[in-house]
Amino acid sequence: MTGRDILTTVAKAADSKRAEDIIALNMNGISLIADYFFICHGNSDKQVQAIAREIKEQAEEKGLNVKRLEGFDEARWVLIDLGDVVAHVFHKDERGYYNLERLWGDAPTEDLVSELEQ
């Protein structure tokens, strides 16, 4: 499975739990950590946990190894490391504070609209 395939899986899982402001950053040549950063937010602790749980479950169903899942219990910023893709699921209140989109502003965004409409 390619990094783009993993990204699509993550995006669809998050979208199915009504994640908001979904963004994917192409980190190729910018970061050695991952090929893509996926960023979204939920409006409550429960929604953040539901999004993170769905991403983890969908990834595992496709045979992907979830290398690390951090922040689930606090539900303020959940990080899900899938190797080529690192998903960041924020609580709405925290997303603006950390503003990863600005921090990694030199990374081009990936268009996920066509995948989410399928």
GROMACS .gro file of N, CA, C and O in nm:
model
  472
    1MET      N    1   0.085  -0.118   0.000
    1MET     CA    2   0.000   0.000   0.000
    1MET      C    3   0.090   0.124   0.000
    1MET      O    4   0.180   0.135   0.081
    2THR      N    5   0.063   0.216  -0.090
    2THR     CA    6   0.144   0.337  -0.101
    2THR      C    7   0.105   0.437   0.008
    2THR      O    8  -0.002   0.425   0.071
    3GLY      N    9   0.190   0.537   0.027
    3GLY     CA   10   0.158   0.642   0.122
    3GLY      C   11   0.029   0.713   0.087
    3GLY      O   12  -0.051   0.747   0.174
    4ARG      N   13   0.006   0.733  -0.042
    4ARG     CA   14  -0.117   0.799  -0.086
    4ARG      C   15  -0.239   0.713  -0.053
    4ARG      O   16  -0.344   0.765  -0.014
    5ASP      N   17  -0.227   0.581  -0.068
    5ASP     CA   18  -0.337   0.490  -0.033
    5ASP      C   19  -0.368   0.497   0.117
    5ASP      O   20  -0.484   0.496   0.157
    6ILE      N   21  -0.263   0.502   0.197
    6ILE     CA   22  -0.281   0.513   0.342
    6ILE      C   23  -0.349   0.645   0.374
    6ILE      O   24  -0.441   0.651   0.455
    7LEU      N   25  -0.305   0.752   0.309
    7LEU     CA   26  -0.364   0.884   0.330
    7LEU      C   27  -0.513   0.882   0.297
    7LEU      O   28  -0.595   0.936   0.372
    8THR      N   29  -0.550   0.818   0.188
    8THR     CA   30  -0.691   0.809   0.149
    8THR      C   31  -0.771   0.732   0.254
    8THR      O   32  -0.882   0.773   0.290
    9THR      N   33  -0.716   0.623   0.304
    9THR     CA   34  -0.782   0.544   0.409
    9THR      C   35  -0.806   0.630   0.532
    9THR      O   36  -0.915   0.630   0.590
   10VAL      N   37  -0.704   0.704   0.574
   10VAL     CA   38  -0.714   0.791   0.691
   10VAL      C   39  -0.819   0.899   0.669
   10VAL      O   40  -0.903   0.925   0.756
   11ALA      N   41  -0.815   0.962   0.554
   11ALA     CA   42  -0.910   1.070   0.524
   11ALA      C   43  -1.054   1.020   0.524
   11ALA      O   44  -1.143   1.085   0.581
   12LYS      N   45  -1.079   0.906   0.464
   12LYS     CA   46  -1.215   0.851   0.460
   12LYS      C   47  -1.263   0.814   0.600
   12LYS      O   48  -1.379   0.836   0.635
   13ALA      N   49  -1.173   0.757   0.681
   13ALA     CA   50  -1.210   0.719   0.817
   13ALA      C   51  -1.247   0.844   0.898
   13ALA      O   52  -1.349   0.846   0.968
   14ALA      N   53  -1.165   0.947   0.888
   14ALA     CA   54  -1.192   1.071   0.963
   14ALA      C   55  -1.321   1.136   0.914
   14ALA      O   56  -1.403   1.182   0.994
   15ASP      N   57  -1.339   1.139   0.784
   15ASP     CA   58  -1.459   1.199   0.726
   15ASP      C   59  -1.585   1.126   0.771
   15ASP      O   60  -1.689   1.188   0.792
   16SER      N   61  -1.575   0.995   0.786
   16SER     CA   62  -1.693   0.917   0.828
   16SER      C   63  -1.738   0.952   0.969
   16SER      O   64  -1.853   0.927   1.006
   17LYS      N   65  -1.649   1.011   1.048
   17LYS     CA   66  -1.684   1.055   1.184
   17LYS      C   67  -1.699   1.207   1.192
   17LYS      O   68  -1.692   1.266   1.297
   18ARG      N   69  -1.718   1.266   1.074
   18ARG     CA   70  -1.747   1.409   1.061
   18ARG      C   71  -1.633   1.499   1.112
   18ARG      O   72  -1.657   1.603   1.174
   19ALA      N   73  -1.511   1.457   1.085
   19ALA     CA   74  -1.396   1.541   1.116
   19ALA      C   75  -1.407   1.670   1.037
   19ALA      O   76  -1.461   1.672   0.926
   20GLU      N   77  -1.357   1.777   1.093
   20GLU     CA   78  -1.368   1.907   1.028
   20GLU      C   79  -1.232   1.958   0.981
   20GLU      O   80  -1.129   1.920   1.037
   21ASP      N   81  -1.235   2.044   0.881
   21ASP     CA   82  -1.117   2.112   0.827
   21ASP      C   83  -1.004   2.011   0.799
   21ASP      O   84  -0.892   2.025   0.847
   22ILE      N   85  -1.037   1.913   0.717
   22ILE     CA   86  -0.941   1.808   0.682
   22ILE      C   87  -0.836   1.863   0.585
   22ILE      O   88  -0.870   1.921   0.483
   23ILE      N   89  -0.710   1.844   0.622
   23ILE     CA   90  -0.598   1.889   0.541
   23ILE      C   91  -0.491   1.780   0.539
   23ILE      O   92  -0.466   1.715   0.641
   24ALA      N   93  -0.428   1.763   0.425
   24ALA     CA   94  -0.314   1.672   0.414
   24ALA      C   95  -0.196   1.751   0.358
   24ALA      O   96  -0.209   1.821   0.258
   25LEU      N   97  -0.083   1.739   0.424
   25LEU     CA   98   0.039   1.806   0.381
   25LEU      C   99   0.134   1.702   0.322
   25LEU      O  100   0.158   1.598   0.384
   26ASN      N  101   0.187   1.731   0.205
   26ASN     CA  102   0.285   1.643   0.141
   26ASN      C  103   0.422   1.677   0.198
   26ASN      O  104   0.476   1.783   0.171
   27MET      N  105   0.477   1.588   0.277
   27MET     CA  106   0.602   1.614   0.349
   27MET      C  107   0.725   1.558   0.277
   27MET      O  108   0.835   1.563   0.331
   28ASN      N  109   0.707   1.506   0.156
   28ASN     CA  110   0.821   1.452   0.081
   28ASN      C  111   0.925   1.561   0.061
   28ASN      O  112   0.894   1.670   0.012
   29GLY      N  113   1.048   1.532   0.097
   29GLY     CA  114   1.157   1.628   0.082
   29GLY      C  115   1.161   1.735   0.189
   29GLY      O  116   1.252   1.817   0.191
   30ILE      N  117   1.064   1.734   0.280
   30ILE     CA  118   1.057   1.835   0.386
   30ILE      C  119   1.087   1.772   0.522
   30ILE      O  120   1.157   1.829   0.604
   31SER      N  121   1.032   1.653   0.543
   31SER     CA  122   1.049   1.585   0.671
   31SER      C  123   1.085   1.439   0.647
   31SER      O  124   1.034   1.376   0.555
   32LEU      N  125   1.171   1.388   0.732
   32LEU     CA  126   1.206   1.246   0.725
   32LEU      C  127   1.108   1.160   0.805
   32LEU      O  128   1.113   1.038   0.799
   33ILE      N  129   1.019   1.225   0.879
   33ILE     CA  130   0.926   1.154   0.967
   33ILE      C  131   0.823   1.075   0.888
   33ILE      O  132   0.795   0.960   0.919
   34ALA      N  133   0.765   1.138   0.786
   34ALA     CA  134   0.656   1.074   0.711
   34ALA      C  135   0.643   1.140   0.574
   34ALA      O  136   0.692   1.251   0.553
   35ASP      N  137   0.575   1.072   0.483
   35ASP     CA  138   0.547   1.128   0.351
   35ASP      C  139   0.431   1.229   0.357
   35ASP      O  140   0.428   1.324   0.280
   36TYR      N  141   0.336   1.204   0.448
   36TYR     CA  142   0.218   1.291   0.459
   36TYR      C  143   0.185   1.315   0.606
   36TYR      O  144   0.196   1.225   0.688
   37PHE      N  145   0.142   1.436   0.635
   37PHE     CA  146   0.079   1.470   0.762
   37PHE      C  147  -0.068   1.492   0.731
   37PHE      O  148  -0.102   1.571   0.642
   38PHE      N  149  -0.153   1.423   0.804
   38PHE     CA  150  -0.297   1.441   0.793
   38PHE      C  151  -0.341   1.518   0.916
   38PHE      O  152  -0.305   1.482   1.028
   39ILE      N  153  -0.419   1.624   0.896
   39ILE     CA  154  -0.462   1.709   1.007
   39ILE      C  155  -0.612   1.732   0.998
   39ILE      O  156  -0.665   1.761   0.891
   40CYS      N  157  -0.680   1.717   1.112
   40CYS     CA  158  -0.823   1.746   1.120
   40CYS      C  159  -0.857   1.779   1.265
   40CYS      O  160  -0.772   1.770   1.353
   41HIS      N  161  -0.983   1.814   1.289
   41HIS     CA  162  -1.024   1.834   1.427
   41HIS      C  163  -1.169   1.789   1.449
   41HIS      O  164  -1.246   1.775   1.355
   42GLY      N  165  -1.196   1.766   1.577
   42GLY     CA  166  -1.331   1.736   1.623
   42GLY      C  167  -1.373   1.844   1.721
   42GLY      O  168  -1.289   1.917   1.774
   43ASN      N  169  -1.502   1.852   1.747
   43ASN     CA  170  -1.555   1.960   1.831
   43ASN      C  171  -1.570   1.924   1.978
   43ASN      O  172  -1.606   2.008   2.058
   44SER      N  173  -1.545   1.797   2.013
   44SER     CA  174  -1.556   1.755   2.152
   44SER      C  175  -1.455   1.642   2.176
   44SER      O  176  -1.403   1.582   2.082
   45ASP      N  177  -1.432   1.614   2.304
   45ASP     CA  178  -1.342   1.503   2.339
   45ASP      C  179  -1.391   1.373   2.278
   45ASP      O  180  -1.312   1.295   2.223
   46LYS      N  181  -1.519   1.349   2.288
   46LYS     CA  182  -1.577   1.224   2.235
   46LYS      C  183  -1.560   1.213   2.084
   46LYS      O  184  -1.530   1.106   2.032
   47GLN      N  185  -1.578   1.325   2.013
   47GLN     CA  186  -1.563   1.320   1.868
   47GLN      C  187  -1.417   1.299   1.830
   47GLN      O  188  -1.388   1.223   1.738
   48VAL      N  189  -1.325   1.363   1.899
   48VAL     CA  190  -1.182   1.343   1.873
   48VAL      C  191  -1.147   1.195   1.891
   48VAL      O  192  -1.079   1.135   1.807
   49GLN      N  193  -1.195   1.135   1.998
   49GLN     CA  194  -1.168   0.993   2.023
   49GLN      C  195  -1.233   0.905   1.917
   49GLN      O  196  -1.174   0.806   1.873
   50ALA      N  197  -1.354   0.939   1.875
   50ALA     CA  198  -1.422   0.861   1.772
   50ALA      C  199  -1.346   0.866   1.639
   50ALA      O  200  -1.331   0.764   1.571
   51ILE      N  201  -1.296   0.984   1.603
   51ILE     CA  202  -1.219   0.998   1.479
   51ILE      C  203  -1.092   0.916   1.488
   51ILE      O  204  -1.059   0.840   1.397
   52ALA      N  205  -1.019   0.929   1.598
   52ALA     CA  206  -0.893   0.856   1.616
   52ALA      C  207  -0.916   0.705   1.615
   52ALA      O  208  -0.842   0.629   1.552
   53ARG      N  209  -1.021   0.661   1.683
   53ARG     CA  210  -1.053   0.517   1.689
   53ARG      C  211  -1.085   0.464   1.550
   53ARG      O  212  -1.040   0.356   1.511
   54GLU      N  213  -1.162   0.541   1.473
   54GLU     CA  214  -1.200   0.498   1.338
   54GLU      C  215  -1.079   0.491   1.246
   54GLU      O  216  -1.065   0.396   1.167
   55ILE      N  217  -0.988   0.587   1.256
   55ILE     CA  218  -0.865   0.583   1.176
   55ILE      C  219  -0.786   0.457   1.211
   55ILE      O  220  -0.741   0.384   1.122
   56LYS      N  221  -0.770   0.431   1.338
   56LYS     CA  222  -0.694   0.313   1.383
   56LYS      C  223  -0.760   0.184   1.334
   56LYS      O  224  -0.694   0.095   1.280
   57GLU      N  225  -0.891   0.173   1.350
   57GLU     CA  226  -0.962   0.051   1.311
   57GLU      C  227  -0.958   0.030   1.159
   57GLU      O  228  -0.937  -0.083   1.113
   58GLN      N  229  -0.980   0.135   1.082
   58GLN     CA  230  -0.977   0.123   0.936
   58GLN      C  231  -0.837   0.084   0.888
   58GLN      O  232  -0.822   0.004   0.795
   59ALA      N  233  -0.735   0.142   0.950
   59ALA     CA  234  -0.597   0.109   0.913
   59ALA      C  235  -0.568  -0.038   0.942
   59ALA      O  236  -0.513  -0.109   0.858
   60GLU      N  237  -0.607  -0.084   1.060
   60GLU     CA  238  -0.582  -0.223   1.097
   60GLU      C  239  -0.659  -0.320   1.008
   60GLU      O  240  -0.609  -0.426   0.974
   61GLU      N  241  -0.782  -0.282   0.968
   61GLU     CA  242  -0.860  -0.367   0.878
   61GLU      C  243  -0.790  -0.385   0.744
   61GLU      O  244  -0.806  -0.488   0.678
   62LYS      N  245  -0.714  -0.284   0.703
   62LYS     CA  246  -0.641  -0.292   0.576
   62LYS      C  247  -0.502  -0.350   0.594
   62LYS      O  248  -0.421  -0.349   0.502
   63GLY      N  249  -0.474  -0.402   0.714
   63GLY     CA  250  -0.346  -0.467   0.739
   63GLY      C  251  -0.231  -0.372   0.769
   63GLY      O  252  -0.115  -0.413   0.766
   64LEU      N  253  -0.263  -0.248   0.800
   64LEU     CA  254  -0.158  -0.151   0.830
   64LEU      C  255  -0.118  -0.160   0.977
   64LEU      O  256  -0.202  -0.185   1.063
   65ASN      N  257   0.008  -0.136   1.003
   65ASN     CA  258   0.060  -0.138   1.138
   65ASN      C  259   0.052   0.002   1.198
   65ASN      O  260   0.111   0.095   1.146
   66VAL      N  261  -0.023   0.015   1.307
   66VAL     CA  262  -0.027   0.142   1.379
   66VAL      C  263   0.093   0.141   1.472
   66VAL      O  264   0.096   0.071   1.572
   67LYS      N  265   0.195   0.219   1.435
   67LYS     CA  266   0.320   0.219   1.510
   67LYS      C  267   0.306   0.286   1.646
   67LYS      O  268   0.371   0.246   1.741
   68ARG      N  269   0.225   0.388   1.652
   68ARG     CA  270   0.208   0.460   1.778
   68ARG      C  271   0.077   0.536   1.776
   68ARG      O  272   0.037   0.589   1.674
   69LEU      N  273   0.012   0.540   1.891
   69LEU     CA  274  -0.108   0.620   1.910
   69LEU      C  275  -0.090   0.691   2.043
   69LEU      O  276  -0.077   0.626   2.146
   70GLU      N  277  -0.085   0.823   2.040
   70GLU     CA  278  -0.062   0.901   2.161
   70GLU      C  279  -0.171   1.005   2.180
   70GLU      O  280  -0.223   1.060   2.084
   71GLY      N  281  -0.203   1.033   2.305
   71GLY     CA  282  -0.296   1.140   2.339
   71GLY      C  283  -0.442   1.102   2.336
   71GLY      O  284  -0.528   1.189   2.352
   72PHE      N  285  -0.471   0.973   2.320
   72PHE     CA  286  -0.612   0.931   2.305
   72PHE      C  287  -0.695   0.964   2.429
   72PHE      O  288  -0.806   1.017   2.418
   73ASP      N  289  -0.644   0.933   2.547
   73ASP     CA  290  -0.721   0.954   2.670
   73ASP      C  291  -0.751   1.101   2.697
   73ASP      O  292  -0.861   1.136   2.741
   74GLU      N  293  -0.654   1.188   2.668
   74GLU     CA  294  -0.674   1.331   2.691
   74GLU      C  295  -0.764   1.393   2.583
   74GLU      O  296  -0.833   1.490   2.607
   75ALA      N  297  -0.757   1.339   2.461
   75ALA     CA  298  -0.841   1.382   2.348
   75ALA      C  299  -0.825   1.530   2.314
   75ALA      O  300  -0.920   1.596   2.274
   76ARG      N  301  -0.705   1.581   2.329
   76ARG     CA  302  -0.678   1.719   2.291
   76ARG      C  303  -0.599   1.723   2.160
   76ARG      O  304  -0.621   1.807   2.077
   77TRP      N  305  -0.504   1.630   2.147
   77TRP     CA  306  -0.424   1.614   2.025
   77TRP      C  307  -0.385   1.468   2.020
   77TRP      O  308  -0.301   1.423   2.095
   78VAL      N  309  -0.450   1.395   1.932
   78VAL     CA  310  -0.421   1.252   1.916
   78VAL      C  311  -0.331   1.236   1.794
   78VAL      O  312  -0.364   1.284   1.686
   79LEU      N  313  -0.220   1.170   1.813
   79LEU     CA  314  -0.126   1.142   1.705
   79LEU      C  315  -0.132   0.994   1.673
   79LEU      O  316  -0.122   0.911   1.763
   80ILE      N  317  -0.150   0.962   1.547
   80ILE     CA  318  -0.157   0.824   1.502
   80ILE      C  319  -0.049   0.805   1.395
   80ILE      O  320  -0.059   0.862   1.287
   81ASP      N  321   0.053   0.728   1.429
   81ASP     CA  322   0.166   0.706   1.339
   81ASP      C  323   0.144   0.578   1.259
   81ASP      O  324   0.142   0.469   1.315
   82LEU      N  325   0.128   0.596   1.129
   82LEU     CA  326   0.108   0.483   1.038
   82LEU      C  327   0.227   0.466   0.944
   82LEU      O  328   0.214   0.411   0.836
   83GLY      N  329   0.341   0.518   0.984
   83GLY     CA  330   0.460   0.507   0.901
   83GLY      C  331   0.467   0.618   0.799
   83GLY      O  332   0.515   0.727   0.829
   84ASP      N  333   0.419   0.592   0.679
   84ASP     CA  334   0.422   0.693   0.572
   84ASP      C  335   0.327   0.809   0.597
   84ASP      O  336   0.341   0.916   0.537
   85VAL      N  337   0.230   0.788   0.683
   85VAL     CA  338   0.132   0.892   0.717
   85VAL      C  339   0.126   0.907   0.868
   85VAL      O  340   0.114   0.809   0.940
   86VAL      N  341   0.133   1.031   0.913
   86VAL     CA  342   0.110   1.062   1.054
   86VAL      C  343  -0.016   1.146   1.061
   86VAL      O  344  -0.024   1.253   1.000
   87ALA      N  345  -0.116   1.094   1.132
   87ALA     CA  346  -0.243   1.164   1.146
   87ALA      C  347  -0.245   1.241   1.278
   87ALA      O  348  -0.207   1.189   1.381
   88HIS      N  349  -0.289   1.366   1.269
   88HIS     CA  350  -0.302   1.454   1.385
   88HIS      C  351  -0.450   1.488   1.398
   88HIS      O  352  -0.506   1.556   1.311
   89VAL      N  353  -0.513   1.440   1.504
   89VAL     CA  354  -0.654   1.468   1.529
   89VAL      C  355  -0.661   1.561   1.650
   89VAL      O  356  -0.630   1.519   1.762
   90PHE      N  357  -0.698   1.684   1.626
   90PHE     CA  358  -0.702   1.785   1.731
   90PHE      C  359  -0.843   1.805   1.784
   90PHE      O  360  -0.941   1.784   1.714
   91HIS      N  361  -0.850   1.852   1.908
   91HIS     CA  362  -0.973   1.913   1.959
   91HIS      C  363  -0.976   2.052   1.898
   91HIS      O  364  -0.871   2.116   1.882
   92LYS      N  365  -1.092   2.100   1.863
   92LYS     CA  366  -1.105   2.230   1.798
   92LYS      C  367  -1.030   2.340   1.874
   92LYS      O  368  -0.965   2.426   1.815
   93ASP      N  369  -1.037   2.336   2.007
   93ASP     CA  370  -0.974   2.439   2.089
   93ASP      C  371  -0.821   2.437   2.080
   93ASP      O  372  -0.757   2.539   2.103
   94GLU      N  373  -0.763   2.322   2.049
   94GLU     CA  374  -0.617   2.309   2.045
   94GLU      C  375  -0.560   2.333   1.906
   94GLU      O  376  -0.443   2.371   1.893
   95ARG      N  377  -0.638   2.311   1.805
   95ARG     CA  378  -0.583   2.315   1.669
   95ARG      C  379  -0.522   2.451   1.634
   95ARG      O  380  -0.412   2.459   1.580
   96GLY      N  381  -0.591   2.557   1.663
   96GLY     CA  382  -0.540   2.690   1.634
   96GLY      C  383  -0.414   2.723   1.712
   96GLY      O  384  -0.326   2.794   1.664
   97TYR      N  385  -0.404   2.671   1.832
   97TYR     CA  386  -0.288   2.698   1.916
   97TYR      C  387  -0.161   2.638   1.855
   97TYR      O  388  -0.058   2.704   1.846
   98TYR      N  389  -0.170   2.512   1.813
   98TYR     CA  390  -0.052   2.445   1.758
   98TYR      C  391  -0.028   2.480   1.611
   98TYR      O  392   0.085   2.480   1.565
   99ASN      N  393  -0.134   2.504   1.537
   99ASN     CA  394  -0.129   2.551   1.398
   99ASN      C  395  -0.020   2.483   1.314
   99ASN      O  396   0.071   2.548   1.262
  100LEU      N  397  -0.030   2.352   1.302
  100LEU     CA  398   0.069   2.276   1.225
  100LEU      C  399   0.075   2.319   1.079
  100LEU      O  400   0.180   2.311   1.015
  101GLU      N  401  -0.038   2.365   1.027
  101GLU     CA  402  -0.040   2.410   0.888
  101GLU      C  403   0.057   2.526   0.866
  101GLU      O  404   0.124   2.533   0.765
  102ARG      N  405   0.066   2.615   0.964
  102ARG     CA  406   0.159   2.727   0.953
  102ARG      C  407   0.301   2.682   0.981
  102ARG      O  408   0.395   2.722   0.913
  103LEU      N  409   0.317   2.596   1.081
  103LEU     CA  410   0.449   2.545   1.115
  103LEU      C  411   0.515   2.476   0.996
  103LEU      O  412   0.633   2.494   0.970
  104TRP      N  413   0.436   2.399   0.923
  104TRP     CA  414   0.485   2.329   0.803
  104TRP      C  415   0.432   2.398   0.678
  104TRP      O  416   0.397   2.334   0.580
  105GLY      N  417   0.431   2.530   0.678
  105GLY     CA  418   0.375   2.609   0.570
  105GLY      C  419   0.440   2.589   0.435
  105GLY      O  420   0.381   2.619   0.331
  106ASP      N  421   0.564   2.539   0.433
  106ASP     CA  422   0.631   2.516   0.305
  106ASP      C  423   0.590   2.384   0.241
  106ASP      O  424   0.628   2.356   0.127
  107ALA      N  425   0.510   2.305   0.310
  107ALA     CA  426   0.463   2.177   0.255
  107ALA      C  427   0.339   2.200   0.170
  107ALA      O  428   0.244   2.265   0.213
  108PRO      N  429   0.339   2.147   0.047
  108PRO     CA  430   0.218   2.160  -0.036
  108PRO      C  431   0.104   2.075   0.021
  108PRO      O  432   0.126   1.970   0.080
  109THR      N  433  -0.019   2.124   0.000
  109THR     CA  434  -0.135   2.047   0.045
  109THR      C  435  -0.176   1.948  -0.064
  109THR      O  436  -0.152   1.970  -0.183
  110GLU      N  437  -0.236   1.840  -0.023
  110GLU     CA  438  -0.287   1.737  -0.114
  110GLU      C  439  -0.437   1.754  -0.128
  110GLU      O  440  -0.507   1.778  -0.027
  111ASP      N  441  -0.487   1.739  -0.247
  111ASP     CA  442  -0.630   1.747  -0.270
  111ASP      C  443  -0.694   1.614  -0.236
  111ASP      O  444  -0.663   1.511  -0.296
  112LEU      N  445  -0.784   1.616  -0.137
  112LEU     CA  446  -0.851   1.494  -0.094
  112LEU      C  447  -0.999   1.492  -0.132
  112LEU      O  448  -1.069   1.396  -0.102
  113VAL      N  449  -1.044   1.596  -0.200
  113VAL     CA  450  -1.187   1.609  -0.230
  113VAL      C  451  -1.239   1.490  -0.311
  113VAL      O  452  -1.342   1.433  -0.279
  114SER      N  453  -1.166   1.451  -0.414
  114SER     CA  454  -1.216   1.342  -0.500
  114SER      C  455  -1.225   1.211  -0.422
  114SER      O  456  -1.319   1.134  -0.442
  115GLU      N  457  -1.130   1.185  -0.333
  115GLU     CA  458  -1.135   1.061  -0.254
  115GLU      C  459  -1.252   1.063  -0.155
  115GLU      O  460  -1.315   0.961  -0.132
  116LEU      N  461  -1.280   1.179  -0.099
  116LEU     CA  462  -1.386   1.188   0.000
  116LEU      C  463  -1.524   1.185  -0.061
  116LEU      O  464  -1.621   1.152   0.007
  117GLU      N  465  -1.534   1.217  -0.189
  117GLU     CA  466  -1.665   1.215  -0.255
  117GLU      C  467  -1.704   1.077  -0.304
  117GLU      O  468  -1.816   1.055  -0.346
  118GLN      N  469  -1.612   0.982  -0.299
  118GLN     CA  470  -1.641   0.847  -0.349
  118GLN      C  471  -1.722   0.768  -0.249
  118GLN      O  472  -1.714   0.780  -0.134
   0.00000   0.00000   0.00000
